[in-house]
C-alpha cells in the first residue's frame, strides 16, 4: 500500500485565506486588526525562526504582531512582569510564549500567567483542562491543527486504537485528550514505555511527537494505519521514517507540509477568535 497524503499545507492555506477574509471584513467594519504578541526568551536559533514564521503568518493574514525578545538571563519576575503587561494591554489579543524557555525559568508558571482569554497557543492549565473535558476553549495549536486535518479528510476516528508517542504538556497529552474526545481508544507512550514497536503495530492511528528524527520505523506500522508525524527536526526531518511508513500506512502527513502549517493556521484562528471575543 502507498499512503495517501494528509496535505496540511494545502488545508492551512485555505484556512489562512478564510481568516484573512474575516480579518479584512472586521477591519472594514471599524474593528482593529487582531494583534498577537510573541515572547522569545534567550537565543535559541530554532525558536527565533519559529517566532519569525509566526510573525510573517500574522502579516499574511492581515493581523498585527508584536515581538518581545528577552535575554537568556531574564529572571522569572521579569518574565512575569512582561506577561502581566501584555495581559493588561487592551491592544494585545493573543500572547505566545515560545517554548522552550531557558531552564532556570518556570515555564508552567509563565504559561499559566497568560490570561486564559489571550492564551491563543492553548498552553495554560485552564484551557488544557477545558479541552480535556470537551468544553470550548483555546486548544493547544499543534494537536488542534492535527484534529482539524483529520476532520477535513473525513476520517472516521470513532473506535480506532490510537497511540500517541510523547506526553509533553503542549503536544502529546492534549493530543491524547482530543483523540479520546473523538472516541478513540487511546494509549500514550513515552520514554519508559516497553515494546513500543508492538504497540505501534497494533494501532490504527499513530501520532509521533517524540523529537527524535526518523524514530518510528516503517516495519512497525499496521497496514492501512493513519500516521501523523508531529515531529520537526533539523534538516526538515520528522519523527517518522516517512518513506518506509508510507509503504504500509493508509494515510500519512508529510514533513514539511503536514502538521507544521496546521499549527500556524490554528494559532491565527485562535488569535482572530480572541480578538472577536474581546469585542463582546
Ligand atoms: P518533548 O517535550 O521533548 O517531548 C517528547 C516526548 O517524547 C516525551 O514525552 C518523551 O518521554 C517522549 N520520548 C522520548 N524518547 C522516547 C522514546 N525512546 N520512546 C518513546 N517516547 C519517547 O517534545 P515536544 O515539544 O512534545 O515535541 C515533540 C516533537 O514535535 C518534536 O519533534 C518537536 O520539534 C515537534 N513539534 C512540532 C510542532 C509543529 O508545529 N510542527 C510543534 C511542537 C513540537 P518522557 O516524557 O518520558 O521524557
PDB file of C-alpha atoms and ligand atoms in Angstrom:
ATOM      1  CA  UNK A   1       0.000   0.000   0.000  1.00  0.00           C
ATOM      2  CA  UNK A   2       1.168   3.521  -0.676  1.00  0.00           C
ATOM      3  CA  UNK A   3      -0.266   6.015   1.776  1.00  0.00           C
ATOM      4  CA  UNK A   4      -2.451   8.913   0.771  1.00  0.00           C
ATOM      5  CA  UNK A   5      -1.177  12.308   1.892  1.00  0.00           C
ATOM      6  CA  UNK A   6      -2.846  14.404   4.574  1.00  0.00           C
ATOM      7  CA  UNK A   7      -1.905  17.712   2.993  1.00  0.00           C
ATOM      8  CA  UNK A   8      -1.578  20.181   5.855  1.00  0.00           C
ATOM      9  CA  UNK A   9      -0.009  22.839   3.687  1.00  0.00           C
ATOM     10  CA  UNK A  10      -2.961  22.875   1.299  1.00  0.00           C
ATOM     11  CA  UNK A  11      -5.589  22.949   4.052  1.00  0.00           C
ATOM     12  CA  UNK A  12      -3.679  25.540   6.104  1.00  0.00           C
ATOM     13  CA  UNK A  13      -3.505  27.777   3.016  1.00  0.00           C
ATOM     14  CA  UNK A  14      -7.294  27.615   2.636  1.00  0.00           C
ATOM     15  CA  UNK A  15      -7.859  28.282   6.340  1.00  0.00           C
ATOM     16  CA  UNK A  16      -5.465  31.228   6.346  1.00  0.00           C
ATOM     17  CA  UNK A  17      -7.235  32.728   3.333  1.00  0.00           C
ATOM     18  CA  UNK A  18     -10.571  32.428   5.181  1.00  0.00           C
ATOM     19  CA  UNK A  19      -9.055  34.018   8.296  1.00  0.00           C
ATOM     20  CA  UNK A  20      -7.662  36.896   6.245  1.00  0.00           C
ATOM     21  CA  UNK A  21     -11.054  37.438   4.644  1.00  0.00           C
ATOM     22  CA  UNK A  22     -12.669  37.637   8.098  1.00  0.00           C
ATOM     23  CA  UNK A  23      -9.955  39.975   9.404  1.00  0.00           C
ATOM     24  CA  UNK A  24     -10.478  42.320   6.450  1.00  0.00           C
ATOM     25  CA  UNK A  25     -14.272  42.197   6.835  1.00  0.00           C
ATOM     26  CA  UNK A  26     -13.977  43.058  10.543  1.00  0.00           C
ATOM     27  CA  UNK A  27     -11.461  45.815   9.765  1.00  0.00           C
ATOM     28  CA  UNK A  28     -13.766  47.363   7.170  1.00  0.00           C
ATOM     29  CA  UNK A  29     -16.483  47.423   9.865  1.00  0.00           C
ATOM     30  CA  UNK A  30     -14.189  49.515  12.063  1.00  0.00           C
ATOM     31  CA  UNK A  31     -12.577  46.874  14.270  1.00  0.00           C
ATOM     32  CA  UNK A  32      -8.834  46.906  14.911  1.00  0.00           C
ATOM     33  CA  UNK A  33      -6.722  44.196  13.355  1.00  0.00           C
ATOM     34  CA  UNK A  34      -6.068  41.295  15.762  1.00  0.00           C
ATOM     35  CA  UNK A  35      -2.680  41.590  17.445  1.00  0.00           C
ATOM     36  CA  UNK A  36      -0.503  38.668  18.546  1.00  0.00           C
ATOM     37  CA  UNK A  37       2.345  39.323  20.978  1.00  0.00           C
ATOM     38  CA  UNK A  38       5.190  36.810  20.893  1.00  0.00           C
ATOM     39  CA  UNK A  39       7.770  36.464  23.652  1.00  0.00           C
ATOM     40  CA  UNK A  40      11.129  34.919  22.868  1.00  0.00           C
ATOM     41  CA  UNK A  41      13.465  34.334  25.803  1.00  0.00           C
ATOM     42  CA  UNK A  42      17.108  33.587  25.007  1.00  0.00           C
ATOM     43  CA  UNK A  43      18.862  32.973  21.725  1.00  0.00           C
ATOM     44  CA  UNK A  44      17.787  29.501  20.632  1.00  0.00           C
ATOM     45  CA  UNK A  45      18.047  29.670  16.835  1.00  0.00           C
ATOM     46  CA  UNK A  46      15.141  27.308  16.127  1.00  0.00           C
ATOM     47  CA  UNK A  47      12.843  29.229  18.499  1.00  0.00           C
ATOM     48  CA  UNK A  48      13.829  32.517  16.856  1.00  0.00           C
ATOM     49  CA  UNK A  49      12.898  31.022  13.471  1.00  0.00           C
ATOM     50  CA  UNK A  50       9.506  29.815  14.757  1.00  0.00           C
ATOM     51  CA  UNK A  51       8.728  33.269  16.155  1.00  0.00           C
ATOM     52  CA  UNK A  52       9.692  34.880  12.831  1.00  0.00           C
ATOM     53  CA  UNK A  53       7.453  32.430  10.969  1.00  0.00           C
ATOM     54  CA  UNK A  54       4.520  33.245  13.253  1.00  0.00           C
ATOM     55  CA  UNK A  55       5.056  36.995  12.778  1.00  0.00           C
ATOM     56  CA  UNK A  56       5.120  36.586   8.994  1.00  0.00           C
ATOM     57  CA  UNK A  57       1.979  34.439   9.110  1.00  0.00           C
ATOM     58  CA  UNK A  58       0.197  37.195  11.061  1.00  0.00           C
ATOM     59  CA  UNK A  59       1.194  39.737   8.412  1.00  0.00           C
ATOM     60  CA  UNK A  60      -0.090  37.491   5.617  1.00  0.00           C
ATOM     61  CA  UNK A  61      -3.426  37.179   7.427  1.00  0.00           C
ATOM     62  CA  UNK A  62      -3.711  40.951   7.851  1.00  0.00           C
ATOM     63  CA  UNK A  63      -3.022  40.740  11.588  1.00  0.00           C
ATOM     64  CA  UNK A  64      -0.535  42.655  13.651  1.00  0.00           C
ATOM     65  CA  UNK A  65       2.244  41.100  15.686  1.00  0.00           C
ATOM     66  CA  UNK A  66       4.490  42.459  18.390  1.00  0.00           C
ATOM     67  CA  UNK A  67       7.751  40.650  19.056  1.00  0.00           C
ATOM     68  CA  UNK A  68       9.277  40.843  22.503  1.00  0.00           C
ATOM     69  CA  UNK A  69      12.797  39.454  22.788  1.00  0.00           C
ATOM     70  CA  UNK A  70      14.241  38.939  26.256  1.00  0.00           C
ATOM     71  CA  UNK A  71      17.789  37.925  27.136  1.00  0.00           C
ATOM     72  CA  UNK A  72      18.540  34.380  28.335  1.00  0.00           C
ATOM     73  CA  UNK A  73      19.391  35.899  31.734  1.00  0.00           C
ATOM     74  CA  UNK A  74      15.801  37.126  32.246  1.00  0.00           C
ATOM     75  CA  UNK A  75      14.514  36.367  35.739  1.00  0.00           C
ATOM     76  CA  UNK A  76      11.156  34.747  36.473  1.00  0.00           C
ATOM     77  CA  UNK A  77       9.974  38.030  37.992  1.00  0.00           C
ATOM     78  CA  UNK A  78      10.913  39.969  34.856  1.00  0.00           C
ATOM     79  CA  UNK A  79       9.188  37.448  32.601  1.00  0.00           C
ATOM     80  CA  UNK A  80       6.030  37.541  34.706  1.00  0.00           C
ATOM     81  CA  UNK A  81       6.049  41.353  34.589  1.00  0.00           C
ATOM     82  CA  UNK A  82       6.205  41.252  30.784  1.00  0.00           C
ATOM     83  CA  UNK A  83       3.296  38.783  30.647  1.00  0.00           C
ATOM     84  CA  UNK A  84       1.286  40.880  33.106  1.00  0.00           C
ATOM     85  CA  UNK A  85       1.881  43.970  30.968  1.00  0.00           C
ATOM     86  CA  UNK A  86       0.587  42.175  27.870  1.00  0.00           C
ATOM     87  CA  UNK A  87      -2.388  40.781  29.791  1.00  0.00           C
ATOM     88  CA  UNK A  88      -3.363  44.345  30.702  1.00  0.00           C
ATOM     89  CA  UNK A  89      -2.710  45.831  27.257  1.00  0.00           C
ATOM     90  CA  UNK A  90      -6.108  46.102  25.545  1.00  0.00           C
ATOM     91  CA  UNK A  91      -4.435  46.270  22.110  1.00  0.00           C
ATOM     92  CA  UNK A  92      -3.000  42.769  22.540  1.00  0.00           C
ATOM     93  CA  UNK A  93      -5.409  39.933  21.741  1.00  0.00           C
ATOM     94  CA  UNK A  94      -3.109  36.930  21.921  1.00  0.00           C
ATOM     95  CA  UNK A  95       0.091  36.108  23.796  1.00  0.00           C
ATOM     96  CA  UNK A  96       2.510  33.381  22.759  1.00  0.00           C
ATOM     97  CA  UNK A  97       5.495  32.466  24.928  1.00  0.00           C
ATOM     98  CA  UNK A  98       7.806  30.500  22.645  1.00  0.00           C
ATOM     99  CA  UNK A  99       8.688  27.080  24.091  1.00  0.00           C
ATOM    100  CA  UNK A 100      11.232  26.139  25.337  1.00  0.00           C
ATOM    101  CA  UNK A 101      12.439  28.906  27.636  1.00  0.00           C
ATOM    102  CA  UNK A 102      15.785  28.755  29.496  1.00  0.00           C
ATOM    103  CA  UNK A 103      15.941  26.055  32.160  1.00  0.00           C
ATOM    104  CA  UNK A 104      16.218  28.371  35.166  1.00  0.00           C
ATOM    105  CA  UNK A 105      12.719  29.694  34.433  1.00  0.00           C
ATOM    106  CA  UNK A 106       9.447  28.047  35.491  1.00  0.00           C
ATOM    107  CA  UNK A 107       7.717  27.550  32.141  1.00  0.00           C
ATOM    108  CA  UNK A 108       4.499  26.175  33.662  1.00  0.00           C
ATOM    109  CA  UNK A 109       4.116  29.214  35.940  1.00  0.00           C
ATOM    110  CA  UNK A 110       4.770  31.521  32.980  1.00  0.00           C
ATOM    111  CA  UNK A 111       2.270  29.731  30.713  1.00  0.00           C
ATOM    112  CA  UNK A 112      -0.338  29.861  33.453  1.00  0.00           C
ATOM    113  CA  UNK A 113       0.244  33.580  33.987  1.00  0.00           C
ATOM    114  CA  UNK A 114      -1.075  34.299  30.481  1.00  0.00           C
ATOM    115  CA  UNK A 115      -4.701  35.438  30.761  1.00  0.00           C
ATOM    116  CA  UNK A 116      -6.837  32.465  29.587  1.00  0.00           C
ATOM    117  CA  UNK A 117      -8.663  34.700  27.094  1.00  0.00           C
ATOM    118  CA  UNK A 118      -5.325  35.649  25.479  1.00  0.00           C
ATOM    119  CA  UNK A 119      -3.799  32.151  25.663  1.00  0.00           C
ATOM    120  CA  UNK A 120      -4.138  31.602  21.913  1.00  0.00           C
ATOM    121  CA  UNK A 121      -1.391  28.958  21.954  1.00  0.00           C
ATOM    122  CA  UNK A 122      -3.581  26.939  24.328  1.00  0.00           C
ATOM    123  CA  UNK A 123      -0.746  26.162  26.744  1.00  0.00           C
ATOM    124  CA  UNK A 124      -2.366  27.246  30.011  1.00  0.00           C
ATOM    125  CA  UNK A 125      -3.747  24.764  32.512  1.00  0.00           C
ATOM    126  CA  UNK A 126      -7.280  26.182  32.296  1.00  0.00           C
ATOM    127  CA  UNK A 127      -7.523  25.840  28.531  1.00  0.00           C
ATOM    128  CA  UNK A 128      -5.940  22.364  28.701  1.00  0.00           C
ATOM    129  CA  UNK A 129      -8.476  21.283  31.311  1.00  0.00           C
ATOM    130  CA  UNK A 130     -11.444  22.658  29.384  1.00  0.00           C
ATOM    131  CA  UNK A 131     -10.302  20.970  26.185  1.00  0.00           C
ATOM    132  CA  UNK A 132      -9.777  17.694  28.055  1.00  0.00           C
ATOM    133  CA  UNK A 133     -13.358  17.991  29.312  1.00  0.00           C
ATOM    134  CA  UNK A 134     -14.602  18.626  25.776  1.00  0.00           C
ATOM    135  CA  UNK A 135     -15.588  22.212  26.576  1.00  0.00           C
ATOM    136  CA  UNK A 136     -14.974  25.236  24.318  1.00  0.00           C
ATOM    137  CA  UNK A 137     -11.555  26.816  24.942  1.00  0.00           C
ATOM    138  CA  UNK A 138      -8.366  27.781  23.146  1.00  0.00           C
ATOM    139  CA  UNK A 139      -6.961  24.421  22.121  1.00  0.00           C
ATOM    140  CA  UNK A 140      -3.252  23.815  22.000  1.00  0.00           C
ATOM    141  CA  UNK A 141      -2.306  24.633  18.408  1.00  0.00           C
ATOM    142  CA  UNK A 142      -0.391  21.579  17.217  1.00  0.00           C
ATOM    143  CA  UNK A 143      -2.817  18.864  18.391  1.00  0.00           C
ATOM    144  CA  UNK A 144      -5.816  21.010  17.446  1.00  0.00           C
ATOM    145  CA  UNK A 145      -4.333  21.508  13.976  1.00  0.00           C
ATOM    146  CA  UNK A 146      -3.958  17.734  13.660  1.00  0.00           C
ATOM    147  CA  UNK A 147      -7.613  17.219  14.632  1.00  0.00           C
ATOM    148  CA  UNK A 148      -8.697  19.794  12.024  1.00  0.00           C
ATOM    149  CA  UNK A 149      -6.649  17.986   9.383  1.00  0.00           C
ATOM    150  CA  UNK A 150      -8.182  14.592  10.271  1.00  0.00           C
ATOM    151  CA  UNK A 151     -11.674  16.107  10.218  1.00  0.00           C
ATOM    152  CA  UNK A 152     -11.053  17.739   6.838  1.00  0.00           C
ATOM    153  CA  UNK A 153     -10.263  14.358   5.282  1.00  0.00           C
ATOM    154  CA  UNK A 154     -13.415  12.958   6.951  1.00  0.00           C
ATOM    155  CA  UNK A 155     -11.518  10.114   8.584  1.00  0.00           C
ATOM    156  CA  UNK A 156     -13.803   8.285  10.987  1.00  0.00           C
ATOM    157  CA  UNK A 157     -11.865   8.112  14.247  1.00  0.00           C
ATOM    158  CA  UNK A 158     -14.564   6.507  16.372  1.00  0.00           C
ATOM    159  CA  UNK A 159     -13.369   3.273  17.951  1.00  0.00           C
ATOM    160  CA  UNK A 160      -9.863   3.439  16.485  1.00  0.00           C
ATOM    161  CA  UNK A 161      -6.939   2.243  18.582  1.00  0.00           C
ATOM    162  CA  UNK A 162      -4.820   5.398  18.713  1.00  0.00           C
ATOM    163  CA  UNK A 163      -1.276   5.620  20.002  1.00  0.00           C
ATOM    164  CA  UNK A 164       0.298   8.947  20.900  1.00  0.00           C
ATOM    165  CA  UNK A 165       4.069   8.697  21.268  1.00  0.00           C
ATOM    166  CA  UNK A 166       5.084  11.542  23.574  1.00  0.00           C
ATOM    167  CA  UNK A 167       3.412  13.068  26.633  1.00  0.00           C
ATOM    168  CA  UNK A 168       4.536  16.686  26.600  1.00  0.00           C
ATOM    169  CA  UNK A 169       2.034  19.206  28.010  1.00  0.00           C
ATOM    170  CA  UNK A 170       1.864  21.076  24.696  1.00  0.00           C
ATOM    171  CA  UNK A 171       1.575  18.131  22.358  1.00  0.00           C
ATOM    172  CA  UNK A 172       1.277  14.525  23.485  1.00  0.00           C
ATOM    173  CA  UNK A 173      -1.094  14.990  26.427  1.00  0.00           C
ATOM    174  CA  UNK A 174      -3.592  17.354  24.778  1.00  0.00           C
ATOM    175  CA  UNK A 175      -3.423  15.214  21.619  1.00  0.00           C
ATOM    176  CA  UNK A 176      -4.436  12.162  23.632  1.00  0.00           C
ATOM    177  CA  UNK A 177      -7.370  14.021  25.196  1.00  0.00           C
ATOM    178  CA  UNK A 178      -8.610  15.287  21.837  1.00  0.00           C
ATOM    179  CA  UNK A 179      -8.471  11.790  20.321  1.00  0.00           C
ATOM    180  CA  UNK A 180     -10.270  10.390  23.360  1.00  0.00           C
ATOM    181  CA  UNK A 181     -12.983  13.006  22.895  1.00  0.00           C
ATOM    182  CA  UNK A 182     -13.414  11.711  19.334  1.00  0.00           C
ATOM    183  CA  UNK A 183     -13.986   8.206  20.738  1.00  0.00           C
ATOM    184  CA  UNK A 184     -10.582   6.722  20.009  1.00  0.00           C
ATOM    185  CA  UNK A 185      -9.197   4.176  22.461  1.00  0.00           C
ATOM    186  CA  UNK A 186      -6.008   5.988  23.359  1.00  0.00           C
ATOM    187  CA  UNK A 187      -2.626   4.753  24.546  1.00  0.00           C
ATOM    188  CA  UNK A 188       0.107   7.225  25.448  1.00  0.00           C
ATOM    189  CA  UNK A 189       3.710   6.063  25.038  1.00  0.00           C
ATOM    190  CA  UNK A 190       6.787   7.768  26.461  1.00  0.00           C
ATOM    191  CA  UNK A 191      10.461   7.135  27.127  1.00  0.00           C
ATOM    192  CA  UNK A 192       9.749   4.404  29.713  1.00  0.00           C
ATOM    193  CA  UNK A 193       7.285   2.528  27.504  1.00  0.00           C
ATOM    194  CA  UNK A 194       8.148  -1.110  26.858  1.00  0.00           C
ATOM    195  CA  UNK A 195       7.685  -2.815  23.495  1.00  0.00           C
ATOM    196  CA  UNK A 196       6.893   0.324  21.540  1.00  0.00           C
ATOM    197  CA  UNK A 197       7.111  -1.426  18.142  1.00  0.00           C
ATOM    198  CA  UNK A 198       4.416  -3.900  19.302  1.00  0.00           C
ATOM    199  CA  UNK A 199       2.154  -1.066  20.417  1.00  0.00           C
ATOM    200  CA  UNK A 200       2.630   0.742  17.105  1.00  0.00           C
ATOM    201  CA  UNK A 201       1.912  -2.421  15.121  1.00  0.00           C
ATOM    202  CA  UNK A 202      -1.473  -2.768  16.892  1.00  0.00           C
ATOM    203  CA  UNK A 203      -2.526   0.859  16.358  1.00  0.00           C
ATOM    204  CA  UNK A 204      -4.935   2.178  13.739  1.00  0.00           C
ATOM    205  CA  UNK A 205      -3.695   5.726  14.279  1.00  0.00           C
ATOM    206  CA  UNK A 206      -0.210   6.748  15.416  1.00  0.00           C
ATOM    207  CA  UNK A 207       0.855  10.257  16.368  1.00  0.00           C
ATOM    208  CA  UNK A 208       4.622  10.635  16.609  1.00  0.00           C
ATOM    209  CA  UNK A 209       5.550  13.507  18.955  1.00  0.00           C
ATOM    210  CA  UNK A 210       8.918  12.315  20.175  1.00  0.00           C
ATOM    211  CA  UNK A 211      11.507  14.817  18.998  1.00  0.00           C
ATOM    212  CA  UNK A 212      13.785  12.149  17.515  1.00  0.00           C
ATOM    213  CA  UNK A 213      14.474  12.167  13.780  1.00  0.00           C
ATOM    214  CA  UNK A 214      13.016   9.195  11.832  1.00  0.00           C
ATOM    215  CA  UNK A 215      12.278   7.396  15.098  1.00  0.00           C
ATOM    216  CA  UNK A 216       9.134   5.491  14.046  1.00  0.00           C
ATOM    217  CA  UNK A 217      10.076   2.701  11.678  1.00  0.00           C
ATOM    218  CA  UNK A 218       8.076   1.598   8.642  1.00  0.00           C
ATOM    219  CA  UNK A 219       8.145  -2.051   9.752  1.00  0.00           C
ATOM    220  CA  UNK A 220       6.253  -1.120  12.958  1.00  0.00           C
ATOM    221  CA  UNK A 221       3.244   0.326  11.135  1.00  0.00           C
ATOM    222  CA  UNK A 222      -0.039  -1.579  10.858  1.00  0.00           C
ATOM    223  CA  UNK A 223      -1.222  -1.991   7.274  1.00  0.00           C
ATOM    224  CA  UNK A 224      -3.590   0.890   6.428  1.00  0.00           C
ATOM    225  CA  UNK A 225      -2.928   2.903   9.610  1.00  0.00           C
ATOM    226  CA  UNK A 226      -3.151   6.680   9.829  1.00  0.00           C
ATOM    227  CA  UNK A 227       0.314   8.076  10.612  1.00  0.00           C
ATOM    228  CA  UNK A 228       0.628  11.620  11.917  1.00  0.00           C
ATOM    229  CA  UNK A 229       4.153  12.933  12.153  1.00  0.00           C
ATOM    230  CA  UNK A 230       4.186  15.912  14.530  1.00  0.00           C
ATOM    231  CA  UNK A 231       7.964  15.899  14.706  1.00  0.00           C
ATOM    232  CA  UNK A 232      10.113  18.614  13.289  1.00  0.00           C
ATOM    233  CA  UNK A 233      13.857  18.092  13.484  1.00  0.00           C
ATOM    234  CA  UNK A 234      16.879  19.724  11.884  1.00  0.00           C
ATOM    235  CA  UNK A 235      17.025  19.219   8.132  1.00  0.00           C
ATOM    236  CA  UNK A 236      13.219  19.159   7.671  1.00  0.00           C
ATOM    237  CA  UNK A 237      13.026  15.645   9.097  1.00  0.00           C
ATOM    238  CA  UNK A 238      10.082  14.361  11.107  1.00  0.00           C
ATOM    239  CA  UNK A 239       9.840  11.788  13.877  1.00  0.00           C
ATOM    240  CA  UNK A 240       8.847   9.039  11.402  1.00  0.00           C
ATOM    241  CA  UNK A 241      10.798   7.342   8.664  1.00  0.00           C
ATOM    242  CA  UNK A 242       8.264   8.793   6.242  1.00  0.00           C
ATOM    243  CA  UNK A 243       9.120   6.841   3.092  1.00  0.00           C
ATOM    244  CA  UNK A 244       9.084   3.455   4.834  1.00  0.00           C
ATOM    245  CA  UNK A 245       5.974   4.281   6.917  1.00  0.00           C
ATOM    246  CA  UNK A 246       4.120   5.390   3.774  1.00  0.00           C
ATOM    247  CA  UNK A 247       4.573   1.927   2.245  1.00  0.00           C
ATOM    248  CA  UNK A 248       2.321   0.414   4.926  1.00  0.00           C
ATOM    249  CA  UNK A 249       0.171   3.331   6.107  1.00  0.00           C
ATOM    250  CA  UNK A 250      -3.193   4.248   4.620  1.00  0.00           C
ATOM    251  CA  UNK A 251      -2.718   7.950   5.310  1.00  0.00           C
ATOM    252  CA  UNK A 252       0.336   9.952   6.332  1.00  0.00           C
ATOM    253  CA  UNK A 253       1.368  13.553   6.953  1.00  0.00           C
ATOM    254  CA  UNK A 254       4.462  14.745   5.090  1.00  0.00           C
ATOM    255  CA  UNK A 255       7.284  16.683   6.747  1.00  0.00           C
ATOM    256  CA  UNK A 256       7.391  19.512   5.880  1.00  0.00           C
ATOM    257  CA  UNK A 257       3.883  20.396   4.735  1.00  0.00           C
ATOM    258  CA  UNK A 258       1.828  18.338   7.193  1.00  0.00           C
ATOM    259  CA  UNK A 259       1.408  19.274  10.833  1.00  0.00           C
ATOM    260  CA  UNK A 260       3.574  22.438  10.890  1.00  0.00           C
ATOM    261  CA  UNK A 261       1.365  24.636   8.660  1.00  0.00           C
ATOM    262  CA  UNK A 262      -1.734  23.431  10.537  1.00  0.00           C
ATOM    263  CA  UNK A 263      -0.189  24.629  13.807  1.00  0.00           C
ATOM    264  CA  UNK A 264       0.239  28.135  12.405  1.00  0.00           C
ATOM    265  CA  UNK A 265      -3.243  28.225  10.890  1.00  0.00           C
ATOM    266  CA  UNK A 266      -4.705  27.206  14.255  1.00  0.00           C
ATOM    267  CA  UNK A 267      -2.740  29.935  16.035  1.00  0.00           C
ATOM    268  CA  UNK A 268      -4.104  32.545  13.618  1.00  0.00           C
ATOM    269  CA  UNK A 269      -7.637  31.243  14.001  1.00  0.00           C
ATOM    270  CA  UNK A 270      -7.350  31.375  17.791  1.00  0.00           C
ATOM    271  CA  UNK A 271      -5.970  34.932  17.650  1.00  0.00           C
ATOM    272  CA  UNK A 272      -8.858  36.061  15.457  1.00  0.00           C
ATOM    273  CA  UNK A 273     -11.308  34.427  17.883  1.00  0.00           C
ATOM    274  CA  UNK A 274      -9.625  36.115  20.875  1.00  0.00           C
ATOM    275  CA  UNK A 275      -9.965  39.488  19.138  1.00  0.00           C
ATOM    276  CA  UNK A 276     -13.621  38.856  18.330  1.00  0.00           C
ATOM    277  CA  UNK A 277     -14.305  37.720  21.917  1.00  0.00           C
ATOM    278  CA  UNK A 278     -12.725  40.900  23.285  1.00  0.00           C
ATOM    279  CA  UNK A 279     -15.346  42.978  21.440  1.00  0.00           C
ATOM    280  CA  UNK A 280     -18.268  41.294  23.202  1.00  0.00           C
TER     281      UNK A 280
HETATM  282  P1  LIG B   1       9.257  16.950  24.236  1.00  0.00           P
HETATM  283  O1  LIG B   1       8.684  17.904  25.208  1.00  0.00           O
HETATM  284  O2  LIG B   1      10.727  16.743  24.187  1.00  0.00           O
HETATM  285  O3  LIG B   1       8.553  15.534  24.482  1.00  0.00           O
HETATM  286  C1  LIG B   1       8.996  14.384  23.823  1.00  0.00           C
HETATM  287  C2  LIG B   1       8.219  13.199  24.325  1.00  0.00           C
HETATM  288  O4  LIG B   1       8.728  12.051  23.660  1.00  0.00           O
HETATM  289  C3  LIG B   1       8.365  12.964  25.836  1.00  0.00           C
HETATM  290  O5  LIG B   1       7.100  12.693  26.404  1.00  0.00           O
HETATM  291  C4  LIG B   1       9.285  11.753  25.919  1.00  0.00           C
HETATM  292  O6  LIG B   1       9.011  10.892  27.003  1.00  0.00           O
HETATM  293  C5  LIG B   1       8.955  11.027  24.630  1.00  0.00           C
HETATM  294  N1  LIG B   1      10.062  10.164  24.225  1.00  0.00           N
HETATM  295  C6  LIG B   1      11.376  10.479  24.167  1.00  0.00           C
HETATM  296  N2  LIG B   1      12.090   9.409  23.790  1.00  0.00           N
HETATM  297  C7  LIG B   1      11.199   8.391  23.622  1.00  0.00           C
HETATM  298  C8  LIG B   1      11.332   7.028  23.260  1.00  0.00           C
HETATM  299  N3  LIG B   1      12.525   6.479  23.003  1.00  0.00           N
HETATM  300  N4  LIG B   1      10.224   6.284  23.179  1.00  0.00           N
HETATM  301  C9  LIG B   1       9.000   6.810  23.433  1.00  0.00           C
HETATM  302  N5  LIG B   1       8.817   8.115  23.806  1.00  0.00           N
HETATM  303  C10 LIG B   1       9.907   8.881  23.893  1.00  0.00           C
HETATM  304  O7  LIG B   1       8.837  17.309  22.750  1.00  0.00           O
HETATM  305  P2  LIG B   1       7.524  18.089  22.187  1.00  0.00           P
HETATM  306  O8  LIG B   1       7.645  19.532  22.462  1.00  0.00           O
HETATM  307  O9  LIG B   1       6.300  17.351  22.585  1.00  0.00           O
HETATM  308  O10 LIG B   1       7.784  17.895  20.628  1.00  0.00           O
HETATM  309  C11 LIG B   1       7.787  16.625  20.019  1.00  0.00           C
HETATM  310  C12 LIG B   1       8.116  16.779  18.538  1.00  0.00           C
HETATM  311  O11 LIG B   1       7.133  17.598  17.929  1.00  0.00           O
HETATM  312  C13 LIG B   1       9.454  17.460  18.246  1.00  0.00           C
HETATM  313  O12 LIG B   1       9.991  16.881  17.062  1.00  0.00           O
HETATM  314  C14 LIG B   1       9.078  18.893  18.002  1.00  0.00           C
HETATM  315  O13 LIG B   1      10.002  19.576  17.161  1.00  0.00           O
HETATM  316  C15 LIG B   1       7.765  18.711  17.304  1.00  0.00           C
HETATM  317  N6  LIG B   1       6.854  19.860  17.393  1.00  0.00           N
HETATM  318  C16 LIG B   1       6.322  20.291  16.241  1.00  0.00           C
HETATM  319  C17 LIG B   1       5.444  21.348  16.250  1.00  0.00           C
HETATM  320  C18 LIG B   1       4.854  21.784  14.952  1.00  0.00           C
HETATM  321  O14 LIG B   1       4.219  22.818  14.915  1.00  0.00           O
HETATM  322  N7  LIG B   1       5.037  21.020  13.894  1.00  0.00           N
HETATM  323  C19 LIG B   1       5.107  21.965  17.449  1.00  0.00           C
HETATM  324  C20 LIG B   1       5.629  21.487  18.635  1.00  0.00           C
HETATM  325  C21 LIG B   1       6.529  20.431  18.594  1.00  0.00           C
HETATM  326  P3  LIG B   1       9.226  11.314  28.559  1.00  0.00           P
HETATM  327  O15 LIG B   1       8.043  12.170  28.901  1.00  0.00           O
HETATM  328  O16 LIG B   1       9.249  10.027  29.283  1.00  0.00           O
HETATM  329  O17 LIG B   1      10.520  12.083  28.605  1.00  0.00           O
END
